[in-house]
PDB file of C-alpha atoms in Angstrom:
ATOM      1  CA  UNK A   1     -18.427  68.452  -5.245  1.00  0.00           C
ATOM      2  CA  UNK A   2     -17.043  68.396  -8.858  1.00  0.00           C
ATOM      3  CA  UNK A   3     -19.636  69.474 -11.203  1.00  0.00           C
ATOM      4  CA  UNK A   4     -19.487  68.275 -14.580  1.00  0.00           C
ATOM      5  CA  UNK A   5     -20.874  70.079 -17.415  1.00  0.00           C
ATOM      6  CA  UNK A   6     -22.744  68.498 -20.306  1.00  0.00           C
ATOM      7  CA  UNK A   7     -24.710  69.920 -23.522  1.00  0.00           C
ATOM      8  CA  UNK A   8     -28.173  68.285 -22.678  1.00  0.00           C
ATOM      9  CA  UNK A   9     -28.856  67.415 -26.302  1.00  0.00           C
ATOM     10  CA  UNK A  10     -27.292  66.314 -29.978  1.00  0.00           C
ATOM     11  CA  UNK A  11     -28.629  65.660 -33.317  1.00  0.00           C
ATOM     12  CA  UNK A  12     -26.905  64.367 -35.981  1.00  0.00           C
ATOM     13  CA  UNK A  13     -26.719  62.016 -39.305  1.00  0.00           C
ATOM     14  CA  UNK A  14     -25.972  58.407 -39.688  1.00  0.00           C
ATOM     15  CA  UNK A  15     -21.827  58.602 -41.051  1.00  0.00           C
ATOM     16  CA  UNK A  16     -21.308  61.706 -39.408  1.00  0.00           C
ATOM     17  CA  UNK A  17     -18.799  62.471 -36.664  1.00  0.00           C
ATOM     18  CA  UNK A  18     -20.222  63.405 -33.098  1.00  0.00           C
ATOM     19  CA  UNK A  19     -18.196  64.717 -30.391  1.00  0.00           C
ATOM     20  CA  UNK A  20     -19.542  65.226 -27.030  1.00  0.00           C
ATOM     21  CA  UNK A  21     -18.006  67.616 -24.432  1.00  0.00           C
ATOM     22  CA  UNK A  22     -17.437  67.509 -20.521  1.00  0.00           C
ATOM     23  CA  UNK A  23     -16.464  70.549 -18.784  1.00  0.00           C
ATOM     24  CA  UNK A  24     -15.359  69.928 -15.031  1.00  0.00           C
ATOM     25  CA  UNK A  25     -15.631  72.937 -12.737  1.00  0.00           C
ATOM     26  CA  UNK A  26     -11.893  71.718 -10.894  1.00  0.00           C
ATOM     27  CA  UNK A  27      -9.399  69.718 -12.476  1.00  0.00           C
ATOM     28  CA  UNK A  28     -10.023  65.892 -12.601  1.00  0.00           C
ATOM     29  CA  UNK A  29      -6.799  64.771 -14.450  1.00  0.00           C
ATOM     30  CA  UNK A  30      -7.639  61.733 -16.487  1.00  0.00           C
ATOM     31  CA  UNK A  31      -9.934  60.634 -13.924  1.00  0.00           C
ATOM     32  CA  UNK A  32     -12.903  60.431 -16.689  1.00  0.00           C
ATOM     33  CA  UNK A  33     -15.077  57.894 -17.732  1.00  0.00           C
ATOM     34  CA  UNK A  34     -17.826  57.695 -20.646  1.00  0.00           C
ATOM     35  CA  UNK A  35     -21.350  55.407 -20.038  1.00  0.00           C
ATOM     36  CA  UNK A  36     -23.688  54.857 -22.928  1.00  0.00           C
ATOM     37  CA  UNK A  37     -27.275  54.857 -21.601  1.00  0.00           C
ATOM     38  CA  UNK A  38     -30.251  53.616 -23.611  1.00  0.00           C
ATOM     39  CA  UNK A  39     -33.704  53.490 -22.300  1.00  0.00           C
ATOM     40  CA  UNK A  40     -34.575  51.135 -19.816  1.00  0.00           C
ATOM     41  CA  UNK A  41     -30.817  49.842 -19.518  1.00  0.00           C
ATOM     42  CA  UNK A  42     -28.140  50.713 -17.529  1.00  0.00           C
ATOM     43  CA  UNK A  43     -24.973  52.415 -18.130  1.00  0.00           C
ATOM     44  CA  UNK A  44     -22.467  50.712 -20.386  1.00  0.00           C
ATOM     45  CA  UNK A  45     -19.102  51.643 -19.963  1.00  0.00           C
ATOM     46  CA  UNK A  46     -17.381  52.807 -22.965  1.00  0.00           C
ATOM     47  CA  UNK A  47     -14.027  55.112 -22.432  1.00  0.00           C
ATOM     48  CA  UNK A  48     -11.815  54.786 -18.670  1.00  0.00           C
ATOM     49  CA  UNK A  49      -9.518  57.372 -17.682  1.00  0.00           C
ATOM     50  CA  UNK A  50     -10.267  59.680 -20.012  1.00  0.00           C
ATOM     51  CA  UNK A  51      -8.758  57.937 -23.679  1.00  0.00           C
ATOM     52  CA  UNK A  52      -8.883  54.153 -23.024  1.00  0.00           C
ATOM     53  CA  UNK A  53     -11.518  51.927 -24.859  1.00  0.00           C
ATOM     54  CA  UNK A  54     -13.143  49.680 -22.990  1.00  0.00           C
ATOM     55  CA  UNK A  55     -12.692  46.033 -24.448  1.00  0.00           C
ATOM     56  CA  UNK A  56     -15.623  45.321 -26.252  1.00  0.00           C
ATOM     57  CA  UNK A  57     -16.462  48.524 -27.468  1.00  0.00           C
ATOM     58  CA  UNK A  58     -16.594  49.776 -30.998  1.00  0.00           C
ATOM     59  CA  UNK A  59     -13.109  51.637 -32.346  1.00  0.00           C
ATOM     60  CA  UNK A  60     -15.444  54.289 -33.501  1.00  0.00           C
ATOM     61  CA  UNK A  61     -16.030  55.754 -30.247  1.00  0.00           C
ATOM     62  CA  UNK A  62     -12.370  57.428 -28.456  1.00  0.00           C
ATOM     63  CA  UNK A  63     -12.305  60.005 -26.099  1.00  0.00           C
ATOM     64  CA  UNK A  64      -9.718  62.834 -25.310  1.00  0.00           C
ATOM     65  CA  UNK A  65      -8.923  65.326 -22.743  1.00  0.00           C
ATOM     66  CA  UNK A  66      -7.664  65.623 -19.223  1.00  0.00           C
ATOM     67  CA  UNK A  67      -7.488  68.477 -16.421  1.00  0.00           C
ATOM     68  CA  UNK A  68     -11.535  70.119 -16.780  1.00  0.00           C
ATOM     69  CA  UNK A  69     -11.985  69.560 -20.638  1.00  0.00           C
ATOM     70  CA  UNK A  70     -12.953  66.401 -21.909  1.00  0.00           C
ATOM     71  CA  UNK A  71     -14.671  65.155 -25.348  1.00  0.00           C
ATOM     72  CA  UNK A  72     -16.194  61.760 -26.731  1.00  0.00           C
ATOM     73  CA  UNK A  73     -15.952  61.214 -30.182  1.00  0.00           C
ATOM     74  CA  UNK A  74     -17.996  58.821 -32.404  1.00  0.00           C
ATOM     75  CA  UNK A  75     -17.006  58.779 -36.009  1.00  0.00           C
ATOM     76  CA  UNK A  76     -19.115  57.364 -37.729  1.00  0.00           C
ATOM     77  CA  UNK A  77     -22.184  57.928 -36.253  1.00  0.00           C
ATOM     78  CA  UNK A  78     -24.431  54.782 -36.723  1.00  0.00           C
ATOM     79  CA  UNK A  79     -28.093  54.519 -35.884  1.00  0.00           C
ATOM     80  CA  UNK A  80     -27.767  52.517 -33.045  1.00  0.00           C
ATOM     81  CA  UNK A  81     -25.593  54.749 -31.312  1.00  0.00           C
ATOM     82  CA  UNK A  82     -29.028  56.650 -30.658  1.00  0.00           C
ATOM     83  CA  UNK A  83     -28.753  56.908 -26.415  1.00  0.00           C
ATOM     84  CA  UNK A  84     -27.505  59.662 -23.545  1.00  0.00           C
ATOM     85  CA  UNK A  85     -23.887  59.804 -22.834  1.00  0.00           C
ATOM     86  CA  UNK A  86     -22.891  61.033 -19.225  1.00  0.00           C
ATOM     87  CA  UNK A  87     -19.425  61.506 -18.139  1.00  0.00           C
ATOM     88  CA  UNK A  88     -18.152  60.553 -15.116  1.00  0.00           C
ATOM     89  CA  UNK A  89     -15.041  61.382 -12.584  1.00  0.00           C
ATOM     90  CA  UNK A  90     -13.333  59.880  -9.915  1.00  0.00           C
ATOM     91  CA  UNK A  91     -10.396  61.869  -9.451  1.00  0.00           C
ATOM     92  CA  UNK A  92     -12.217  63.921  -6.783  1.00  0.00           C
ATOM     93  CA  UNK A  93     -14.335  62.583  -3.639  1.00  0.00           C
ATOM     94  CA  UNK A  94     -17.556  62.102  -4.227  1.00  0.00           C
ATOM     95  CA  UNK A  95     -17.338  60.535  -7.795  1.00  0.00           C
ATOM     96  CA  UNK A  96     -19.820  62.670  -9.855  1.00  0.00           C
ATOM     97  CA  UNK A  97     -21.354  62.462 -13.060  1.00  0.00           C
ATOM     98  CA  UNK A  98     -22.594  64.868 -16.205  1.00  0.00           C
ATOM     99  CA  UNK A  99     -26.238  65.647 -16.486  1.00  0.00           C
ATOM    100  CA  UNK A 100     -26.393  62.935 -19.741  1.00  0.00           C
ATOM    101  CA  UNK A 101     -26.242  64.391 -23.232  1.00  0.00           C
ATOM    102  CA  UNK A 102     -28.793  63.258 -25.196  1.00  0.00           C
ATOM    103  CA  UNK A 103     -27.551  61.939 -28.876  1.00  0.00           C
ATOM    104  CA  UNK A 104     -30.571  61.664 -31.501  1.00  0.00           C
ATOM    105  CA  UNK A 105     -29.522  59.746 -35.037  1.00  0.00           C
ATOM    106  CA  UNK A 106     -31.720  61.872 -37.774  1.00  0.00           C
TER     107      UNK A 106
ATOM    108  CA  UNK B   1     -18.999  36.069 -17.812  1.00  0.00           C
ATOM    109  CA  UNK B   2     -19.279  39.157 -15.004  1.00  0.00           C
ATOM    110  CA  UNK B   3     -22.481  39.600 -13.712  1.00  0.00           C
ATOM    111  CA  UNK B   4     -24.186  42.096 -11.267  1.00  0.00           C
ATOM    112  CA  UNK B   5     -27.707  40.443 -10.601  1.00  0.00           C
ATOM    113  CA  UNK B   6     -30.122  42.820  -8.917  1.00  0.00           C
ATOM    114  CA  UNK B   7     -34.180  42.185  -7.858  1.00  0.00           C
ATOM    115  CA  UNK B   8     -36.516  43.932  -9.701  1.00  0.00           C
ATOM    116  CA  UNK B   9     -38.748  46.694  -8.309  1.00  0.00           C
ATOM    117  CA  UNK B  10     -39.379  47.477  -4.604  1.00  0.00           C
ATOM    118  CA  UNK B  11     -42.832  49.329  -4.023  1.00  0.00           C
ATOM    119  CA  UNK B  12     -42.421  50.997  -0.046  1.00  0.00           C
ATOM    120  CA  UNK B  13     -44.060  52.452   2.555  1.00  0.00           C
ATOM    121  CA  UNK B  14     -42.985  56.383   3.533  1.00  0.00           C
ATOM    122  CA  UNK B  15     -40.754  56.250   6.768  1.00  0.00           C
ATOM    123  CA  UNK B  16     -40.021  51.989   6.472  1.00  0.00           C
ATOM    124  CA  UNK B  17     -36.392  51.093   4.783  1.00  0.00           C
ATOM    125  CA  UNK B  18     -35.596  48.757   1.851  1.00  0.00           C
ATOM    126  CA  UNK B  19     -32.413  46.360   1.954  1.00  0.00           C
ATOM    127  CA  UNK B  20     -31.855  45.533  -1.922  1.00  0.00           C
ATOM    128  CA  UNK B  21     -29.351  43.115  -3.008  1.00  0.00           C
ATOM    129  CA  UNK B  22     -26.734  42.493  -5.437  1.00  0.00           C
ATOM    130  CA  UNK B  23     -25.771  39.265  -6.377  1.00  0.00           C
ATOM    131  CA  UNK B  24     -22.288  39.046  -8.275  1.00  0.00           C
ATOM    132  CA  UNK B  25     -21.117  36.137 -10.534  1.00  0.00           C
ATOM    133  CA  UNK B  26     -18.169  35.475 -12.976  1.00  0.00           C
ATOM    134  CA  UNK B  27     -15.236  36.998 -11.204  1.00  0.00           C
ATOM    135  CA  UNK B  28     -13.908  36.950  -7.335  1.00  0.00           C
ATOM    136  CA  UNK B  29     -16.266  38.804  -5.329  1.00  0.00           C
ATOM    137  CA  UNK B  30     -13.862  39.932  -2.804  1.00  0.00           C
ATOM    138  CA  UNK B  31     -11.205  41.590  -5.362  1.00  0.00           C
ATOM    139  CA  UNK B  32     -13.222  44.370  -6.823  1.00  0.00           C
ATOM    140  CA  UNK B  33     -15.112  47.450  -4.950  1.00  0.00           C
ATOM    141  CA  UNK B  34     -18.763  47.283  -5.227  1.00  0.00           C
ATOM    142  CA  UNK B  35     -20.612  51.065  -5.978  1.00  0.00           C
ATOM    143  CA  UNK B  36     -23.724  52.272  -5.586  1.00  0.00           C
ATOM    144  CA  UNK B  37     -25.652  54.443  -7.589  1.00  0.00           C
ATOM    145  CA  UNK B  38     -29.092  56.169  -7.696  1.00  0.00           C
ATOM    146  CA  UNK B  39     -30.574  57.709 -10.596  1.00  0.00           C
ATOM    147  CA  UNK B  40     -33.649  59.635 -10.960  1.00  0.00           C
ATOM    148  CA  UNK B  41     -34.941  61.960 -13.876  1.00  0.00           C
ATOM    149  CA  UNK B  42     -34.783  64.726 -11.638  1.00  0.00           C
ATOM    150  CA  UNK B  43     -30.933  64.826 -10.420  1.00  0.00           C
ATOM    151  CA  UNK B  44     -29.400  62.287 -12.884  1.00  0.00           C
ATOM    152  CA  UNK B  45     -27.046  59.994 -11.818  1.00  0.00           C
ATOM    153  CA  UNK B  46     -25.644  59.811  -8.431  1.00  0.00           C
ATOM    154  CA  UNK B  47     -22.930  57.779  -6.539  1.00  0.00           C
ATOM    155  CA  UNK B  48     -23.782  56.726  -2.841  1.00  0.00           C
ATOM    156  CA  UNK B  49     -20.907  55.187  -1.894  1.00  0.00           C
ATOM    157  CA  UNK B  50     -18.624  52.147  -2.051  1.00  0.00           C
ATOM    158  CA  UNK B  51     -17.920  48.873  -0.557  1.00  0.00           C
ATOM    159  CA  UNK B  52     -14.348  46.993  -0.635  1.00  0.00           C
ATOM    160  CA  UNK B  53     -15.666  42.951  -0.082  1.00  0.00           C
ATOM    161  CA  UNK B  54     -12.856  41.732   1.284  1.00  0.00           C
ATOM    162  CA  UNK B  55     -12.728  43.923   4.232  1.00  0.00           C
ATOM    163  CA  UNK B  56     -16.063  45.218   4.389  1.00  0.00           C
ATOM    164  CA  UNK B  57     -14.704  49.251   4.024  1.00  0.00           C
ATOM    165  CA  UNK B  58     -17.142  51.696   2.843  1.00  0.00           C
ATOM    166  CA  UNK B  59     -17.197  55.049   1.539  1.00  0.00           C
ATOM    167  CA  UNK B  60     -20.062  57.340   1.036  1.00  0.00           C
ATOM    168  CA  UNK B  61     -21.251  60.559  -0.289  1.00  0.00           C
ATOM    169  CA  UNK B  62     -21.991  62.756   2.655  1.00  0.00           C
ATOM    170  CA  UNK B  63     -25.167  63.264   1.021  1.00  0.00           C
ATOM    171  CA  UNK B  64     -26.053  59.785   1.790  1.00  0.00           C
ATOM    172  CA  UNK B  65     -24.395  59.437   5.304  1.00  0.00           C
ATOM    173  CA  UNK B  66     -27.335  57.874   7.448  1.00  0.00           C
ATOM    174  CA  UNK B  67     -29.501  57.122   4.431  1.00  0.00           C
ATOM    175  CA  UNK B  68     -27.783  54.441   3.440  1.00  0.00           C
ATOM    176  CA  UNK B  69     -25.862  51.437   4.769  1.00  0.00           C
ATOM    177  CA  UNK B  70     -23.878  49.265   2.653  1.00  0.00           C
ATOM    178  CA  UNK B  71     -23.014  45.261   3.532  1.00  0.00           C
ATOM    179  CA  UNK B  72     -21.858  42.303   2.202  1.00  0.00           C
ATOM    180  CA  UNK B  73     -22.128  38.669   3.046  1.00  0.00           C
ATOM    181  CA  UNK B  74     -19.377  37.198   1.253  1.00  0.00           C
ATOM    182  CA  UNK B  75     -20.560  33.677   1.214  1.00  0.00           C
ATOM    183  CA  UNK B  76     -23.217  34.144  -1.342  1.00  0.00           C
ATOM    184  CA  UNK B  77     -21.159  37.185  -2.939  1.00  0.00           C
ATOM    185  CA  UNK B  78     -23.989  39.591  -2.460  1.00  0.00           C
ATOM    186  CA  UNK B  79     -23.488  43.077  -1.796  1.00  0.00           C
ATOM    187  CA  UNK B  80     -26.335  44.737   0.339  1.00  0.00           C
ATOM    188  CA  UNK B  81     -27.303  48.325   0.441  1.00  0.00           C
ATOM    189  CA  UNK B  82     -30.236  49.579   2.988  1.00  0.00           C
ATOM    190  CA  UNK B  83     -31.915  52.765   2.691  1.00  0.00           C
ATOM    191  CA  UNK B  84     -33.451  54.035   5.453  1.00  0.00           C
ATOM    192  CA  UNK B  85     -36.467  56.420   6.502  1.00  0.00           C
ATOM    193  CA  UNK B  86     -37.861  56.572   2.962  1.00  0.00           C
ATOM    194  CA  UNK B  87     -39.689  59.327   1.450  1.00  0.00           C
ATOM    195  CA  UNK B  88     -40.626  60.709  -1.699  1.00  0.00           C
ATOM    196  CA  UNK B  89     -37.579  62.238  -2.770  1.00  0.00           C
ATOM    197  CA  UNK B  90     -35.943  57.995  -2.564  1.00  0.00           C
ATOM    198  CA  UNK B  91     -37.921  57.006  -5.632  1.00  0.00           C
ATOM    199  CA  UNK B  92     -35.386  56.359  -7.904  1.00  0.00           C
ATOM    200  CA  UNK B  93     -33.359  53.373  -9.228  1.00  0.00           C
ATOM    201  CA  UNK B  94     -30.841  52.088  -7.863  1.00  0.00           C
ATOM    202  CA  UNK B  95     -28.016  50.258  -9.042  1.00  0.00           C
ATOM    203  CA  UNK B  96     -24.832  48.207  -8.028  1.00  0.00           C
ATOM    204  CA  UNK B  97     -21.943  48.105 -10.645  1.00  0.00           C
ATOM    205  CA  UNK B  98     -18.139  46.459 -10.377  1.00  0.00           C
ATOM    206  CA  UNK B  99     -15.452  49.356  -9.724  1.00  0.00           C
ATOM    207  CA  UNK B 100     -12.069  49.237 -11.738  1.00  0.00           C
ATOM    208  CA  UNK B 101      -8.993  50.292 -10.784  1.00  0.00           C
ATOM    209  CA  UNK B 102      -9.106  54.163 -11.583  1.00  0.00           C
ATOM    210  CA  UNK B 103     -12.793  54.617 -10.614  1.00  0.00           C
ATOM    211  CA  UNK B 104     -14.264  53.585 -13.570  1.00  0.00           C
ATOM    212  CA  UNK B 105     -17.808  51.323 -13.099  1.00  0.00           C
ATOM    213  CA  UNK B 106     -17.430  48.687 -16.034  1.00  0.00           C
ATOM    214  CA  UNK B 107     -20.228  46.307 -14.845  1.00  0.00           C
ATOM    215  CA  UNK B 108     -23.618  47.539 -14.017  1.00  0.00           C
ATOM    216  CA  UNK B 109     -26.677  45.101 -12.489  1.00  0.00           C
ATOM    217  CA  UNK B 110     -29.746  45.916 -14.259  1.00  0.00           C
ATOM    218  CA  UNK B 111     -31.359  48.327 -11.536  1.00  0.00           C
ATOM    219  CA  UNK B 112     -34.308  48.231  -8.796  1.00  0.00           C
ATOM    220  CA  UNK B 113     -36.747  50.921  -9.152  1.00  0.00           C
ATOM    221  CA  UNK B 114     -37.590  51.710  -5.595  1.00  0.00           C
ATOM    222  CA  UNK B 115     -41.423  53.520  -5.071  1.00  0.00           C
ATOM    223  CA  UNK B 116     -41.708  55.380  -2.031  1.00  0.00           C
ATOM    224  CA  UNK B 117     -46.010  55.872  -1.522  1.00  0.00           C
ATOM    225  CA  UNK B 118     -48.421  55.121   0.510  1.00  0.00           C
TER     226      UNK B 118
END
C-alpha cells in the first residue's frame, strides 16, 4: 500500500503562513487530496488532485505538488483554522491516507 | 444541498455483525461512488472500499475482504455497509462520504461510532 508521510504536529501564529507536507513512499501523480478535521466532525474536503480548491473553501488555503511530494499551504493562518490535516491518494489501489498533522493556532 | 445522513452510535456484541446505513439526499444517488471509511485513534483513517449505485460494483481493501460487505437499495438511496464477526480491534467510526471523479471524498455523513464489548 502507498504510505503517506505526515509531520504529526504544527504550531503557529494567527497571520502567519503554514505549509503542511505529504511525502508518498511511490509516486501518486496528482492523485492528492487535503481533509480538514476538527474534533468531533468529519473530514472536510479542502484541495482535489493535488492544486484544485474545493468550491467553498477559503482562497487562503492552495496546495502544490505531484509525483511523492506534496504541500498545503494556508496563508494567513486564522484561528479557526485550528484542526488536523490528513492527505489523501487515490492514484494507487487501496486509497490511503496521512497519519493527520495536527495544526495548533498560538 | 448534498447530504450523507448516517445513524448515530452502534454499541455490539463480540462475534455478532452491525449493518449501518447511509442515507443520501440532494444529488442522484446512482451517479456518484459511495466510500467507506473507518477511523480510529490508533491507525487513523482508513478506506474499506467502494460502491458504484447504479450497478451495485464494489471494491475493497484486501484488508477488509470478508469483514465487510457493502449494499445498496436504491429506492430509498441508502448505501449499506455490514461488518461482520466483530471484535475489539472494530471499534472505530465509521463513515460513508460521496466520491468525485479523481478519488477525491467531497461529502462526508457525520459518522457511527461502532463499540465492540460485552
Amino acid at each position: 500500500d502507498t504510505v503517506l508521510t505526515q509531520s504529526p504536529a504544527l504550531a503557529v501564529s494567527p497571520g502567519e503562513r503554514v505549509t503542511i507536507s505529504c511525502r508518498a513512499s511511490e509516486s501518486v501523480s496528482t492523485g492528492m487530496h487535503w481533509y480538514q478535521q476538527k474534533p468531533g466532525q468529519q473530514p472536510k474536503l479542502l484541495i482535489y488532485g493535488a492544486s484544485n480548491l474545493e468550491s467553498g473553501v477559503p482562497a487562503r488555503f492552495s496546495g502544490s505538488g505531484s509525483g511523492t511530494d506534496f504541500t498545503l499551504t494556508i496563508d494567513p493562518v486564522e484561528a479557526d483554522d485550528t484542526a488536523t490535516y490528513f492527505c489523501q491518494q487515490s492514484w494507487n489501489d487501496p486509497f490511503t491516507f496521512g497519519s493527520g498533522t495536527k495544526l495548533e493556532i498560538k | 444541498q448534498v447530504q450523507l445522513q448516517q445513524c448515530g452510535a452502534e454499541l455490539v456484541k463480540p462475534g455478532t455483525p452491525v449493518k449501518m446505513s447511509c442515507k443520501v439526499s440532494g444529488y442522484t444517488f446512482t451517479s456518484y461512488v459511495i466510500s467507506w471509511i473507518k477511523q480510529t485513534t490508533g491507525q487513523g483513517l482508513e478506506w474499506i472500499g467502494y460502491i458504484y449505485p447504479e450497478s451495485g460494483s464494489t471494491g475493497y481493501n484486501e484488508k477488509f475482504k470478508g469483514k465487510a460487505t457493502l449494499t445498496v437499495d436504491k429506492s430509498s438511496n441508502t448505501a449499506f455497509m455490514q461488518l461482520s464477526s466483530l471484535a475489539a480491534g472494530d471499534s472505530a467510526v465509521y463513515y460513508c462520504a460521496r466520491e468525485g471523479a479523481y478519488g477525491y471524498l467531497d461529502y462526508w455523513g457525520q459518522g457511527v461510532m461502532v463499540t465492540v464489548s460485552s
